[in-house]
């Protein structure tokens, strides 16, 4: 049977969620701009996406990012209960 990696954290943090939320808003604006054929609105959506990346990075540097997870050793290795 294949070994499964143990992931303690998948980036569930304020910084990650904020960045993703802003990026989703930016892509929604850009998508709407394609539908209504507005170059100006598309540029606004692209700027919102850039702001999302910057905000996510700044929040991560401010301490709202994912925390370091200690490496898994044989002592604290989790199993699924299936042998």
XYZ file of C-alpha atoms in Angstrom:
83
model
C 0.000 0.000 0.000
C 1.246 3.499 -0.776
C 2.537 5.675 2.027
C 0.607 8.872 2.677
C 2.329 12.068 3.630
C 1.141 13.727 6.802
C 0.248 17.366 6.278
C -0.250 19.230 9.521
C -0.925 22.563 7.844
C -2.097 23.447 4.361
C -1.713 27.192 4.737
C -4.877 27.653 6.773
C -4.040 31.113 8.032
C -5.460 34.605 8.040
C -2.878 35.657 5.448
C -3.735 32.810 3.077
C -7.500 33.178 3.367
C -7.338 36.956 2.922
C -5.118 36.652 -0.138
C -7.358 34.015 -1.697
C -10.486 36.071 -1.014
C -9.033 39.174 -2.637
C -7.718 37.137 -5.580
C -11.150 35.588 -6.106
C -12.691 39.054 -6.136
C -10.105 40.236 -8.665
C -10.659 37.275 -10.957
C -14.435 37.753 -10.727
C -13.997 41.389 -11.785
C -11.738 40.357 -14.671
C -14.220 37.665 -15.738
C -17.058 40.166 -15.731
C -14.880 42.553 -17.750
C -14.526 39.905 -20.449
C -18.296 39.436 -20.581
C -19.008 43.173 -20.912
C -15.858 43.754 -23.022
C -14.364 46.462 -20.836
C -10.592 46.827 -20.873
C -10.679 49.351 -18.019
C -12.638 46.972 -15.792
C -10.219 44.170 -16.653
C -7.292 46.351 -15.572
C -9.085 47.135 -12.300
C -9.490 43.391 -11.699
C -5.797 42.817 -12.408
C -4.867 45.550 -9.934
C -7.124 43.952 -7.316
C -5.283 40.641 -7.892
C -1.915 42.333 -7.415
C -3.212 43.944 -4.213
C -4.316 40.490 -3.023
C -0.839 39.054 -3.468
C 0.765 42.009 -1.692
C -1.740 41.912 1.205
C -1.201 38.172 1.653
C 2.564 38.609 1.759
C 2.365 41.546 4.175
C 0.030 39.659 6.512
C 2.370 36.671 6.402
C 5.317 38.866 7.330
C 3.237 40.440 10.127
C 2.796 37.038 11.753
C -0.600 36.024 10.399
C 0.813 33.354 8.086
C 1.136 29.602 8.558
C 3.248 28.558 11.523
C 6.211 26.214 11.214
C 5.260 22.602 11.870
C 7.792 20.285 13.525
C 8.889 17.362 11.339
C 7.149 14.024 11.827
C 9.276 11.445 13.620
C 8.630 7.774 14.247
C 7.562 8.622 17.834
C 4.611 10.815 16.875
C 3.739 9.341 13.485
C -0.005 9.192 12.938
C -1.510 6.144 11.331
C -4.881 5.501 9.807
C -5.466 2.401 11.908
C -5.263 0.133 8.869
C -2.392 -2.339 8.821
